[in-house]
Amino acid sequence: MEFRKINQIQLPDQHFYEIFLPILFIIIGLFGAFNHALWRDEMQGWLVAWQSDNLIDLWKNNAPSGHPVLWSLLIYFSKNITGTPISMQLMHWFLGSSAIVILWRFSPFNLITKALFTFGYFPFWEYFFVCRHYVIAELIIFIFCSIYHLKEKTYIPFSLCIGLLANTQALSWSLSFAIGMTLMLDWFLNPNQRKNYKRNKRWILDLTSSIAISSTLLCFGAFSLLQVRDSVKLLSSFIDIRHFLRVIGQVFGGYMLIIPNSSRFFDLILCASITLILIVSTIIFIKNFRPALIYFLSGIIFLFLFNYFLFLGDGSRHYGYYFLLIISSSWLALSNQDHQLKSSNHQNLFTKGNLFYFPGLLTICLTIHMVVGIHMVINDFRLPYSSGKETAEYIQAKGWEDSPIFATRDVEVATVSGYLDREFYVPELQGFGSYAQWANRVTLDRTKTLDEVQVYLDRFPKVNKLLLLLSNRSSIKNLQPGESLYVDKIRVIADSKFENSFHDSEKFYIYWVERIVD
């Protein structure tokens, strides 16, 4: 009898999950926006916009960061939603949610692929919970894929995609070039595209406007990046086998979310071999739709050259661009199956039903991404990404927010500064500041922090007591809360430590410094 009842239970149909899963993603993200503790890179973006009184100030404050101004501009226009960093987090949540809604509404992927992707590492964690400009690239790429069919009528939306991508982040230029290359070669190689486009009576105006828009935005983005050209370290040797394999490791990371150990040649060669299989599988799967193939190959080449000659990348957020390229290339290929070239029936390891068939490999990759993504999100609710928020709340609870505060290292203590909404005296600037001013700062020996405190007291003789805020690697080792240390004419009293942080560098320590009067 019980078995009959179980068999009569009907599971929700696919339409239910197509509504439920995106809503679940959005709701979790909203809770995350209010819970997530920002770390220094996130807070840097907020402070640059928050302390800019106008767009000219915004440009000047953002320039030394090495990033185009688009992200700072979005924060600037949304900063007064709450007047706190939550404004930025809500804006970021909206952009990330929009990207996923577009994916569910317009992408050709099946339910399982969409679900695995949605709760994967990049869309669910790195580009959703962590508030950085990378979410803009994700959103623009998804918009490009969803409107690709409009190219027969107008190029203006695509010129905006190209131009805005170039104003997002340096690596986004590779995807911007990939879109441009795809559209340009499609124009020259596809006579039907030219024929259909020219049916528009104003096609010349549309084409010239599109070129003007993309060119203007590209020049603007280039100008932003060229302001920090002196800080770019070019590859010293044109041929470097280890470096070449490390760049391939970035591609491997885009697929498998793992970066090989660069100190071990075996790891590099093994991952390079697997990466070759994954790339060949991708190419064979999308090759019948020429624009998707052009987009994928040009994107891979541009990203690879950027990683090889300019910047290898620093963390998963950077090799995530390869992942976006893989997903968007597959999107284009599957969305345009009616326009694909005839494929041969020749069977090999990469064709349907065989070991290296791309959809199967993609499912494995997406499963890995989903497991790590869900883990990171759960972990963020359990363990703060930074202890900066907790440190600031402690200072506020004690009523010390208006006390003289000496803080170092400037890059890390910016998190606390942002939550307290005030400037600290930072020795790297030899003055007051709240965020890392890359063009004006000097690097200091962390072991000489107390010497810098003495310099501060000499400059401000009326200050007899101050709060000393130190990040982890600048902290006074072996000095526990309640213990004191006498150095020359000052007394240092350890007050509290905040070590509940995902990022080791963002553990903070509070001390009181008192001037010893003879």
mmCIF file of C-alpha atoms in Angstrom, residues 478-484 493-497 509-511:
data_model
loop_
_atom_site.group_PDB
_atom_site.id
_atom_site.type_symbol
_atom_site.label_atom_id
_atom_site.label_comp_id
_atom_site.label_asym_id
_atom_site.label_seq_id
_atom_site.Cartn_x
_atom_site.Cartn_y
_atom_site.Cartn_z
ATOM 1 C CA ASN A 478 53.509 37.306 21.418
ATOM 2 C CA LEU A 479 51.640 40.255 22.943
ATOM 3 C CA GLN A 480 48.308 38.926 24.184
ATOM 4 C CA PRO A 481 45.267 41.065 25.150
ATOM 5 C CA GLY A 482 45.901 42.744 28.502
ATOM 6 C CA GLU A 483 49.682 42.543 28.220
ATOM 7 C CA SER A 484 51.905 45.623 27.927
ATOM 8 C CA ILE A 493 48.774 47.751 25.661
ATOM 9 C CA ALA A 494 47.206 44.873 23.715
ATOM 10 C CA ASP A 495 43.417 45.216 23.726
ATOM 11 C CA SER A 496 41.775 42.715 21.366
ATOM 12 C CA LYS A 497 42.461 40.476 18.432
ATOM 13 C CA TYR A 509 44.787 43.469 16.234
ATOM 14 C CA ILE A 510 43.935 46.471 18.399
ATOM 15 C CA TYR A 511 46.331 48.099 20.840
#
